[in-house]
Tab-separated table of N, CA and C in Angstrom:
chain	number	residue	atom	x	y	z
A	23	MET	N	10.372	30.787	-5.130
A	23	MET	CA	9.545	30.492	-6.274
A	23	MET	C	8.571	31.442	-6.394
A	24	ASP	N	8.308	32.056	-7.602
A	24	ASP	CA	7.363	33.083	-7.730
A	24	ASP	C	6.020	32.387	-7.834
A	25	ASP	N	4.925	33.265	-7.627
A	25	ASP	CA	3.508	32.876	-7.632
A	25	ASP	C	3.169	32.224	-8.968
A	26	GLY	N	3.558	32.731	-10.025
A	26	GLY	CA	3.234	31.997	-11.414
A	26	GLY	C	3.779	30.666	-11.472
A	27	LEU	N	5.099	30.422	-11.015
A	27	LEU	CA	5.692	29.128	-11.198
A	27	LEU	C	4.954	28.324	-10.146
A	28	ARG	N	4.648	28.687	-9.069
A	28	ARG	CA	3.865	27.865	-7.978
A	28	ARG	C	2.595	27.405	-8.541
A	29	ALA	N	1.937	28.398	-9.086
A	29	ALA	CA	0.458	28.067	-9.570
A	29	ALA	C	0.629	27.099	-10.761
A	30	ASN	N	1.592	27.094	-11.638
A	30	ASN	CA	1.798	26.248	-12.667
A	30	ASN	C	2.223	24.886	-12.197
A	31	ARG	N	3.163	24.745	-11.188
A	31	ARG	CA	3.228	23.261	-10.606
A	31	ARG	C	2.006	22.744	-9.937
A	32	MET	N	1.185	23.557	-9.262
A	32	MET	CA	0.080	22.924	-8.755
A	32	MET	C	-0.989	22.536	-9.649
A	33	GLU	N	-1.147	23.342	-10.712
A	33	GLU	CA	-1.918	22.961	-11.921
A	33	GLU	C	-1.427	21.647	-12.600
A	34	PHE	N	-0.271	21.541	-12.662
A	34	PHE	CA	0.474	20.143	-13.246
A	34	PHE	C	0.197	19.107	-12.370
A	35	ARG	N	0.310	19.325	-11.103
A	35	ARG	CA	0.118	18.087	-10.223
A	35	ARG	C	-1.361	17.712	-10.075
A	36	HIS	N	-2.180	18.662	-10.161
A	36	HIS	CA	-3.648	18.424	-10.086
A	36	HIS	C	-3.959	17.789	-11.465
A	37	LYS	N	-3.378	18.025	-12.474
A	37	LYS	CA	-3.847	17.371	-13.812
A	37	LYS	C	-3.347	15.944	-13.810
A	38	ILE	N	-2.130	15.725	-13.210
A	38	ILE	CA	-1.718	14.456	-13.145
A	38	ILE	C	-2.604	13.551	-12.187
A	39	GLU	N	-3.030	14.105	-11.083
A	39	GLU	CA	-3.880	13.504	-10.122
A	39	GLU	C	-5.259	13.158	-10.852
A	40	GLU	N	-5.764	14.022	-11.600
A	40	GLU	CA	-7.127	13.862	-12.304
A	40	GLU	C	-7.021	12.835	-13.360
A	41	LEU	N	-5.846	12.592	-14.138
A	41	LEU	CA	-5.734	11.615	-15.054
A	41	LEU	C	-5.448	10.247	-14.437
A	42	LEU	N	-4.850	10.152	-13.403
A	42	LEU	CA	-4.660	8.830	-12.493
A	42	LEU	C	-6.227	8.531	-11.967
A	43	ASN	N	-6.702	9.414	-11.495
A	43	ASN	CA	-8.082	9.065	-10.757
A	43	ASN	C	-9.105	8.488	-11.888
A	44	SER	N	-8.903	9.196	-13.082
A	44	SER	CA	-9.860	8.832	-14.177
A	44	SER	C	-9.464	7.356	-14.600
A	45	PHE	N	-8.237	6.993	-14.671
A	45	PHE	CA	-7.669	5.800	-15.185
A	45	PHE	C	-8.308	4.862	-14.025
A	46	LEU	N	-8.158	5.054	-12.771
A	46	LEU	CA	-8.418	4.047	-11.529
A	46	LEU	C	-10.031	3.957	-11.557
A	47	THR	N	-10.752	5.056	-11.986
A	47	THR	CA	-12.186	4.804	-12.042
A	47	THR	C	-12.552	3.733	-13.046
A	48	GLU	N	-11.876	3.593	-14.207
A	48	GLU	CA	-12.194	2.620	-15.139
A	48	GLU	C	-11.625	1.220	-14.782
A	49	ARG	N	-10.612	1.255	-13.748
A	49	ARG	CA	-10.062	0.029	-13.283
A	49	ARG	C	-10.335	-0.294	-11.926
A	50	ASP	N	-11.544	-0.565	-11.565
A	50	ASP	CA	-11.820	-0.782	-10.071
A	50	ASP	C	-11.152	-1.772	-9.311
A	51	ASP	N	-10.542	-2.760	-10.061
A	51	ASP	CA	-9.762	-3.838	-9.342
A	51	ASP	C	-8.151	-3.129	-8.852
A	52	LEU	N	-7.846	-1.887	-9.343
A	52	LEU	CA	-6.597	-1.330	-9.071
A	52	LEU	C	-7.039	-0.184	-8.111
A	53	PHE	N	-5.852	0.001	-7.213
A	53	PHE	CA	-6.199	1.304	-6.276
A	53	PHE	C	-4.807	1.881	-5.931
A	54	LEU	N	-4.730	3.116	-5.616
A	54	LEU	CA	-3.533	3.919	-5.514
A	54	LEU	C	-3.022	3.743	-4.085
A	55	ILE	N	-1.623	3.407	-3.903
A	55	ILE	CA	-0.981	3.432	-2.710
A	55	ILE	C	-0.280	4.693	-2.293
A	56	ASP	N	0.187	5.219	-3.380
A	56	ASP	CA	1.132	6.323	-3.058
A	56	ASP	C	1.197	7.186	-4.434
A	57	LEU	N	1.417	8.422	-4.379
A	57	LEU	CA	1.537	9.288	-5.578
A	57	LEU	C	2.600	10.388	-5.066
A	58	LYS	N	3.908	10.179	-5.635
A	58	LYS	CA	4.933	11.211	-5.010
A	58	LYS	C	5.468	12.135	-6.381
A	59	PHE	N	5.741	13.446	-6.005
A	59	PHE	CA	6.168	14.287	-6.867
A	59	PHE	C	7.587	14.737	-6.350
A	60	SER	N	8.609	14.722	-7.056
A	60	SER	CA	9.880	15.353	-6.538
A	60	SER	C	9.955	16.655	-6.926
A	61	ALA	N	10.953	17.508	-6.406
A	61	ALA	CA	11.004	18.999	-6.883
A	61	ALA	C	11.358	19.186	-8.293
A	62	ALA	N	12.028	17.963	-8.884
A	62	ALA	CA	12.352	18.005	-10.330
A	62	ALA	C	11.248	17.526	-11.174
A	63	ASP	N	9.990	17.206	-10.477
A	63	ASP	CA	8.734	16.678	-11.208
A	63	ASP	C	9.036	15.205	-11.801
A	64	ASP	N	9.881	14.513	-10.907
A	64	ASP	CA	9.947	12.940	-11.027
A	64	ASP	C	8.604	12.544	-10.381
A	65	ILE	N	7.840	11.932	-11.050
A	65	ILE	CA	6.420	11.276	-10.598
A	65	ILE	C	6.702	9.851	-10.199
A	66	THR	N	6.201	9.274	-9.163
A	66	THR	CA	6.277	8.047	-8.916
A	66	THR	C	4.788	7.694	-8.457
A	67	VAL	N	4.307	6.608	-9.140
A	67	VAL	CA	2.970	6.337	-8.858
A	67	VAL	C	2.931	4.765	-8.336
A	68	ILE	N	2.542	4.288	-7.165
A	68	ILE	CA	2.524	3.039	-6.572
A	68	ILE	C	1.166	2.466	-6.520
A	69	LEU	N	0.891	1.442	-7.373
A	69	LEU	CA	-0.481	0.808	-7.276
A	69	LEU	C	-0.560	-0.395	-6.646
A	70	ASP	N	-1.717	-0.848	-6.211
A	70	ASP	CA	-1.930	-2.289	-5.900
A	70	ASP	C	-3.284	-2.648	-6.389
A	71	GLY	N	-3.448	-3.968	-6.477
A	71	GLY	CA	-4.667	-4.487	-7.071
A	71	GLY	C	-5.278	-5.690	-6.199
A	72	ASP	N	-6.513	-5.740	-6.445
A	72	ASP	CA	-7.244	-6.879	-5.557
A	72	ASP	C	-6.655	-8.212	-6.122
A	73	ASN	N	-6.177	-8.245	-7.249
A	73	ASN	CA	-5.640	-9.464	-7.773
A	73	ASN	C	-4.289	-9.352	-8.361
A	74	GLY	N	-3.659	-8.372	-7.577
A	74	GLY	CA	-2.225	-8.042	-8.003
A	74	GLY	C	-2.265	-6.985	-9.040
A	75	VAL	N	-0.977	-6.624	-9.466
A	75	VAL	CA	-0.792	-5.558	-10.338
A	75	VAL	C	0.234	-6.263	-11.517
A	76	SER	N	-0.071	-6.220	-12.764
A	76	SER	CA	0.614	-6.723	-13.750
A	76	SER	C	1.548	-5.605	-14.450
A	77	VAL	N	2.472	-6.019	-15.027
A	77	VAL	CA	3.299	-5.094	-16.044
A	77	VAL	C	2.441	-4.272	-17.042
A	78	GLN	N	1.328	-4.935	-17.426
A	78	GLN	CA	0.427	-4.235	-18.422
A	78	GLN	C	-0.364	-3.247	-17.652
A	79	ASP	N	-0.726	-3.585	-16.452
A	79	ASP	CA	-1.536	-2.584	-15.662
A	79	ASP	C	-0.639	-1.326	-15.513
A	80	CYS	N	0.513	-1.519	-15.086
A	80	CYS	CA	1.508	-0.264	-14.924
A	80	CYS	C	1.802	0.323	-16.075
A	81	LEU	N	1.714	-0.291	-17.393
A	81	LEU	CA	1.898	0.370	-18.573
A	81	LEU	C	0.636	1.056	-18.963
A	82	ASP	N	-0.540	0.590	-18.664
A	82	ASP	CA	-1.624	1.239	-19.033
A	82	ASP	C	-1.867	2.484	-18.083
A	83	ALA	N	-1.576	2.294	-16.837
A	83	ALA	CA	-1.590	3.724	-15.971
A	83	ALA	C	-0.763	4.727	-16.453
A	84	SER	N	0.467	4.211	-16.881
A	84	SER	CA	1.529	5.233	-17.366
A	84	SER	C	0.954	6.009	-18.602
A	85	ARG	N	0.307	5.067	-19.634
A	85	ARG	CA	-0.127	5.755	-20.889
A	85	ARG	C	-1.192	6.641	-20.531
A	86	ALA	N	-2.113	6.343	-19.573
A	86	ALA	CA	-3.244	7.163	-19.343
A	86	ALA	C	-2.739	8.592	-18.949
A	87	ILE	N	-1.504	8.619	-18.305
A	87	ILE	CA	-1.132	9.982	-17.847
A	87	ILE	C	-0.347	10.608	-18.925
A	88	GLU	N	0.828	9.829	-19.475
A	88	GLU	CA	1.607	10.348	-20.515
A	88	GLU	C	1.070	10.657	-21.781
A	89	PHE	N	0.041	10.135	-22.320
A	89	PHE	CA	-0.673	10.394	-23.530
A	89	PHE	C	-1.488	11.593	-23.528
A	90	ASN	N	-1.776	11.932	-22.209
A	90	ASN	CA	-2.561	13.265	-21.958
A	90	ASN	C	-1.871	14.523	-21.432
A	91	MET	N	-0.576	14.381	-21.476
A	91	MET	CA	0.340	15.440	-21.153
A	91	MET	C	1.252	15.825	-22.187
A	92	ASP	N	1.545	17.041	-22.227
A	92	ASP	CA	2.582	17.598	-23.257
A	92	ASP	C	3.758	17.902	-22.447
A	93	ARG	N	4.870	17.089	-22.954
A	93	ARG	CA	6.143	17.408	-22.299
A	93	ARG	C	6.827	18.666	-22.697
A	94	GLU	N	6.424	19.112	-23.954
A	94	GLU	CA	6.888	20.404	-24.206
A	94	GLU	C	6.447	21.543	-23.413
A	95	GLU	N	5.281	21.392	-22.795
A	95	GLU	CA	4.708	22.433	-21.882
A	95	GLU	C	5.272	22.125	-20.528
A	96	HIS	N	5.382	21.029	-20.057
A	96	HIS	CA	5.943	20.639	-18.740
A	96	HIS	C	6.670	19.446	-18.566
A	97	ASP	N	8.017	19.551	-18.525
A	97	ASP	CA	8.839	18.257	-18.659
A	97	ASP	C	8.991	17.641	-17.295
A	98	PHE	N	8.614	16.202	-17.392
A	98	PHE	CA	8.583	15.461	-16.197
A	98	PHE	C	9.105	13.921	-16.639
A	99	SER	N	9.286	13.065	-15.305
A	99	SER	CA	9.646	11.759	-15.750
A	99	SER	C	8.485	11.040	-14.927
A	100	LEU	N	8.135	9.796	-15.224
A	100	LEU	CA	7.047	9.135	-14.648
A	100	LEU	C	7.401	7.739	-14.428
A	101	GLN	N	7.212	7.166	-13.251
A	101	GLN	CA	7.373	5.767	-12.944
A	101	GLN	C	6.252	5.351	-12.318
A	102	VAL	N	5.645	4.223	-12.842
A	102	VAL	CA	4.404	3.515	-12.376
A	102	VAL	C	4.792	2.118	-11.758
A	103	MET	N	4.657	1.815	-10.656
A	103	MET	CA	5.043	0.396	-10.228
A	103	MET	C	3.936	-0.202	-9.335
A	104	SER	N	4.041	-1.355	-9.052
A	104	SER	CA	3.198	-2.101	-8.204
A	104	SER	C	3.831	-2.116	-6.621
A	105	ALA	N	2.896	-2.094	-5.610
A	105	ALA	CA	3.454	-2.197	-4.253
A	105	ALA	C	4.170	-3.490	-4.125
A	106	GLY	N	5.310	-3.600	-3.824
A	106	GLY	CA	5.984	-4.814	-3.545
A	106	GLY	C	5.871	-5.359	-2.361
A	107	LEU	N	6.381	-6.657	-2.136
A	107	LEU	CA	6.089	-7.217	-0.812
A	107	LEU	C	6.980	-6.485	0.380
A	108	SER	N	7.965	-5.593	-0.164
A	108	SER	CA	8.709	-4.969	0.834
A	108	SER	C	7.902	-3.516	1.287
A	109	GLU	N	6.786	-3.394	0.669
A	109	GLU	CA	6.182	-2.176	0.902
A	109	GLU	C	5.125	-2.395	2.180
A	110	PRO	N	5.038	-1.607	2.880
A	110	PRO	CA	4.076	-1.955	4.097
A	110	PRO	C	2.588	-1.771	3.756
A	111	LEU	N	1.827	-2.580	4.274
A	111	LEU	CA	0.447	-2.436	3.987
A	111	LEU	C	-0.125	-1.191	4.595
A	112	ALA	N	-0.999	-0.537	3.670
A	112	ALA	CA	-1.546	0.855	4.211
A	112	ALA	C	-2.957	0.969	4.289
A	113	LEU	N	-3.622	0.195	3.346
A	113	LEU	CA	-5.249	0.291	3.448
A	113	LEU	C	-5.958	-0.987	3.833
A	114	PRO	N	-7.034	-0.847	4.316
A	114	PRO	CA	-7.866	-2.163	4.675
A	114	PRO	C	-7.940	-2.913	3.329
A	115	ARG	N	-8.051	-2.293	2.167
A	115	ARG	CA	-8.220	-3.144	1.021
A	115	ARG	C	-7.059	-3.949	0.734
A	116	GLN	N	-5.755	-3.611	1.017
A	116	GLN	CA	-4.548	-4.429	0.968
A	116	GLN	C	-4.536	-5.320	2.120
A	117	TYR	N	-4.994	-5.159	3.207
A	117	TYR	CA	-5.037	-6.266	4.186
A	117	TYR	C	-6.081	-7.312	3.856
A	118	ARG	N	-7.130	-6.875	3.173
A	118	ARG	CA	-8.053	-7.997	2.736
A	118	ARG	C	-7.653	-9.038	1.667
A	119	LYS	N	-6.777	-8.486	0.811
A	119	LYS	CA	-6.240	-9.232	-0.151
A	119	LYS	C	-5.079	-10.252	0.286
A	120	ASN	N	-4.815	-9.987	1.607
A	120	ASN	CA	-3.758	-10.747	2.157
A	120	ASN	C	-4.199	-11.765	3.248
A	121	ILE	N	-5.650	-11.785	3.549
A	121	ILE	CA	-6.161	-12.746	4.422
A	121	ILE	C	-5.551	-14.162	4.156
A	122	GLY	N	-5.161	-14.871	5.192
A	122	GLY	CA	-4.663	-16.130	5.113
A	122	GLY	C	-3.168	-16.190	5.153
A	123	ARG	N	-2.484	-15.121	4.900
A	123	ARG	CA	-1.047	-14.879	4.850
A	123	ARG	C	-0.523	-14.484	6.306
A	124	ASP	N	0.821	-14.781	6.545
A	124	ASP	CA	1.347	-14.296	7.851
A	124	ASP	C	1.858	-12.944	7.594
A	125	LEU	N	1.566	-12.108	8.686
A	125	LEU	CA	1.990	-10.791	8.643
A	125	LEU	C	3.017	-10.474	9.910
A	126	ASP	N	4.071	-9.754	9.573
A	126	ASP	CA	5.048	-9.187	10.531
A	126	ASP	C	4.498	-7.780	10.844
A	127	ILE	N	4.195	-7.580	12.125
A	127	ILE	CA	3.600	-6.346	12.604
A	127	ILE	C	4.446	-5.566	13.613
A	128	LEU	N	4.741	-4.273	13.316
A	128	LEU	CA	5.249	-3.516	14.413
A	128	LEU	C	4.221	-2.538	14.942
A	129	LEU	N	3.912	-2.640	16.293
A	129	LEU	CA	2.936	-1.874	16.830
A	129	LEU	C	3.286	-0.470	17.234
A	130	SER	N	2.549	0.463	17.526
A	130	SER	CA	2.772	1.739	18.128
A	130	SER	C	3.741	1.652	19.307
A	131	ASP	N	3.618	0.796	20.140
A	131	ASP	CA	4.319	0.697	21.342
A	131	ASP	C	5.623	0.058	21.189
A	132	SER	N	5.977	-0.412	19.780
A	132	SER	CA	7.311	-0.980	19.391
A	132	SER	C	7.300	-2.557	19.634
A	133	THR	N	6.147	-2.993	20.105
A	133	THR	CA	6.111	-4.630	20.210
A	133	THR	C	5.882	-5.062	18.578
A	134	LYS	N	6.569	-6.240	18.531
A	134	LYS	CA	6.585	-6.927	17.180
A	134	LYS	C	5.841	-8.178	17.485
A	135	ILE	N	4.812	-8.471	16.533
A	135	ILE	CA	4.097	-9.653	16.504
A	135	ILE	C	4.016	-10.209	15.108
A	136	GLU	N	3.966	-11.506	15.088
A	136	GLU	CA	3.715	-12.220	13.801
A	136	GLU	C	2.415	-13.147	13.953
A	137	GLY	N	1.581	-13.041	12.856
A	137	GLY	CA	0.426	-13.962	13.036
A	137	GLY	C	-0.204	-14.049	11.624
A	138	GLU	N	-1.107	-14.965	11.512
A	138	GLU	CA	-1.986	-15.254	10.288
A	138	GLU	C	-3.121	-14.312	10.261
A	139	LEU	N	-3.147	-13.550	9.150
A	139	LEU	CA	-4.298	-12.577	8.986
A	139	LEU	C	-5.622	-13.186	8.865
A	140	ALA	N	-6.499	-13.142	9.826
A	140	ALA	CA	-7.819	-14.032	9.693
A	140	ALA	C	-8.963	-13.094	9.323
A	141	GLY	N	-8.897	-11.897	9.639
A	141	GLY	CA	-9.974	-10.968	9.192
A	141	GLY	C	-9.642	-9.416	9.255
A	142	VAL	N	-10.479	-8.783	8.445
A	142	VAL	CA	-10.294	-7.452	8.301
A	142	VAL	C	-11.670	-6.656	8.375
A	143	ASP	N	-11.641	-5.458	8.878
A	143	ASP	CA	-12.764	-4.511	8.613
A	143	ASP	C	-12.223	-3.143	8.609
A	144	ASP	N	-13.098	-2.151	8.754
A	144	ASP	CA	-12.637	-0.803	8.491
A	144	ASP	C	-12.019	-0.306	9.697
A	145	GLU	N	-11.965	-0.816	10.850
A	145	GLU	CA	-11.394	-0.332	12.025
A	145	GLU	C	-10.267	-1.092	12.510
A	146	LYS	N	-10.120	-2.523	12.172
A	146	LYS	CA	-9.174	-3.289	12.725
A	146	LYS	C	-8.798	-4.570	11.993
A	147	ILE	N	-7.801	-5.248	12.222
A	147	ILE	CA	-7.517	-6.459	11.704
A	147	ILE	C	-7.529	-7.604	12.859
A	148	THR	N	-7.820	-8.839	12.337
A	148	THR	CA	-7.723	-9.942	13.415
A	148	THR	C	-6.639	-10.987	13.028
A	149	LEU	N	-5.727	-11.224	14.021
A	149	LEU	CA	-4.533	-12.241	13.651
A	149	LEU	C	-4.869	-13.431	14.331
A	150	ILE	N	-4.514	-14.411	13.937
A	150	ILE	CA	-4.290	-15.745	14.650
A	150	ILE	C	-2.997	-15.898	14.883
A	151	LEU	N	-2.606	-15.930	16.390
A	151	LEU	CA	-1.117	-16.076	16.856
A	151	LEU	C	-0.972	-17.418	17.333
A	152	ARG	N	0.067	-18.080	16.856
A	152	ARG	CA	0.413	-19.385	17.315
A	152	ARG	C	1.866	-19.373	17.951
A	153	TYR	N	1.987	-19.810	19.237
A	153	TYR	CA	3.092	-19.876	19.975
A	153	TYR	C	3.162	-20.847	21.039
A	154	ARG	N	4.334	-21.172	21.606
A	154	ARG	CA	4.367	-22.109	22.734
A	154	ARG	C	4.661	-21.226	24.077
A	155	LYS	N	4.121	-21.733	25.071
A	155	LYS	CA	4.287	-21.114	26.494
A	155	LYS	C	4.476	-22.232	27.420
A	156	PRO	N	5.092	-21.869	28.674
A	156	PRO	CA	5.275	-22.967	29.606
A	156	PRO	C	4.092	-23.435	30.173
A	157	LYS	N	3.960	-24.514	30.368
A	157	LYS	CA	2.678	-25.067	31.119
A	157	LYS	C	2.518	-24.555	32.459
A	158	GLU	N	1.228	-24.374	32.883
A	158	GLU	CA	0.815	-23.806	34.106
A	158	GLU	C	1.334	-24.669	35.288
A	159	VAL	N	1.156	-25.986	35.017
A	159	VAL	CA	1.499	-26.894	36.038
A	159	VAL	C	2.353	-28.005	35.308
A	160	GLY	N	3.543	-28.185	35.995
A	160	GLY	CA	4.530	-29.342	35.436
A	160	GLY	C	5.586	-28.700	34.518
A	161	LYS	N	6.288	-29.527	33.852
A	161	LYS	CA	7.489	-28.977	33.028
A	161	LYS	C	6.993	-28.989	31.566
A	162	GLY	N	7.803	-28.406	30.805
A	162	GLY	CA	7.411	-28.377	29.331
A	162	GLY	C	6.651	-27.195	28.939
A	163	LYS	N	6.412	-27.204	27.598
A	163	LYS	CA	5.639	-26.091	26.934
A	163	LYS	C	4.403	-26.681	26.274
A	164	MET	N	3.385	-25.823	26.082
A	164	MET	CA	2.184	-26.119	25.429
A	164	MET	C	2.033	-25.266	24.157
A	165	ASP	N	1.364	-25.835	23.115
A	165	ASP	CA	0.909	-24.953	22.000
A	165	ASP	C	-0.220	-24.113	22.286
A	166	VAL	N	-0.155	-22.889	21.868
A	166	VAL	CA	-1.326	-21.928	22.212
A	166	VAL	C	-1.771	-21.368	20.821
A	167	VAL	N	-2.940	-21.224	20.519
A	167	VAL	CA	-3.533	-20.524	19.336
A	167	VAL	C	-4.457	-19.507	19.940
A	168	GLU	N	-4.204	-18.330	19.564
A	168	GLU	CA	-4.926	-17.225	20.226
A	168	GLU	C	-5.367	-16.314	19.033
A	169	GLU	N	-6.520	-15.656	19.157
A	169	GLU	CA	-7.013	-14.622	17.998
A	169	GLU	C	-6.792	-13.307	18.847
A	170	LYS	N	-6.131	-12.389	18.088
A	170	LYS	CA	-6.120	-10.964	18.439
A	170	LYS	C	-6.413	-9.997	17.441
A	171	GLU	N	-7.361	-9.014	18.110
A	171	GLU	CA	-7.824	-7.990	17.181
A	171	GLU	C	-6.877	-6.649	17.524
A	172	ILE	N	-6.488	-6.204	16.371
A	172	ILE	CA	-5.643	-5.101	16.483
A	172	ILE	C	-6.141	-3.664	15.640
A	173	PRO	N	-6.431	-2.751	16.265
A	173	PRO	CA	-6.830	-1.527	15.572
A	173	PRO	C	-5.849	-0.928	14.657
A	174	TYR	N	-6.331	-0.474	13.679
A	174	TYR	CA	-5.256	0.157	12.558
A	174	TYR	C	-4.371	1.277	13.238
A	175	SER	N	-5.090	1.945	14.237
A	175	SER	CA	-4.385	3.142	15.037
A	175	SER	C	-3.257	2.602	15.851
A	176	GLU	N	-3.175	1.378	16.084
A	176	GLU	CA	-1.947	0.742	16.840
A	176	GLU	C	-0.883	0.041	15.883
A	177	VAL	N	-1.143	-0.028	14.655
A	177	VAL	CA	-0.224	-0.691	13.831
A	177	VAL	C	0.655	0.508	13.173
A	178	LYS	N	1.813	0.432	13.426
A	178	LYS	CA	2.940	1.329	12.975
A	178	LYS	C	3.363	0.850	11.669
A	179	LYS	N	3.581	-0.557	11.521
A	179	LYS	CA	4.078	-1.001	10.128
A	179	LYS	C	3.750	-2.479	10.039
A	180	ALA	N	3.123	-2.823	9.045
A	180	ALA	CA	2.638	-4.270	8.712
A	180	ALA	C	3.175	-4.702	7.270
A	181	LEU	N	4.025	-5.719	7.447
A	181	LEU	CA	4.417	-6.345	6.137
A	181	LEU	C	3.990	-7.817	6.013
A	182	VAL	N	3.693	-8.227	4.725
A	182	VAL	CA	3.549	-9.616	4.625
A	182	VAL	C	5.020	-10.373	4.914
A	183	ALA	N	4.805	-11.383	5.551
A	183	ALA	CA	6.003	-12.166	6.066
A	183	ALA	C	6.254	-13.063	4.833
A	184	ILE	N	7.636	-13.005	4.512
A	184	ILE	CA	8.031	-13.850	3.361
A	184	ILE	C	8.703	-15.118	3.914
A	185	LYS	N	8.336	-16.287	3.386
A	185	LYS	CA	8.876	-17.470	3.985
A	185	LYS	C	9.330	-18.334	2.851
A	186	PHE	N	10.474	-18.942	2.945
A	186	PHE	CA	10.931	-19.901	1.914
A	186	PHE	C	11.083	-21.323	2.396
């Protein structure tokens, strides 16, 4: 790729980022989860929101970008979507909106835990773990409720548990 083409691509990506950031500044209830560019300039924008993301929110974000770009100058495709339940939680803001829900978490050491998200701050999450363990004396099991703090640095993947 020659320097002129590389500079043109960088300028194009920068313009898309600026338009998206400008839109998100106007909509402080929405936030960016991911922005991807393929080699063929297929753009994927993944948004989340404090109160969810509607189809209209996705359309508005798409229009904020498309209406300010010239496809004759630079051809591209654009897909704007909400972060689905199958998407891992990535930001403290996403965790905050899921307080009270059960999470399935894979830790850095490959341990898996499930618990109710009880608290969130900038460094860690707090889960309420409910499980049964053998009684210390006698036969049978007892119910245990435990609060566990987990730093974000130890979370490899966190998903909202889907229950039916």
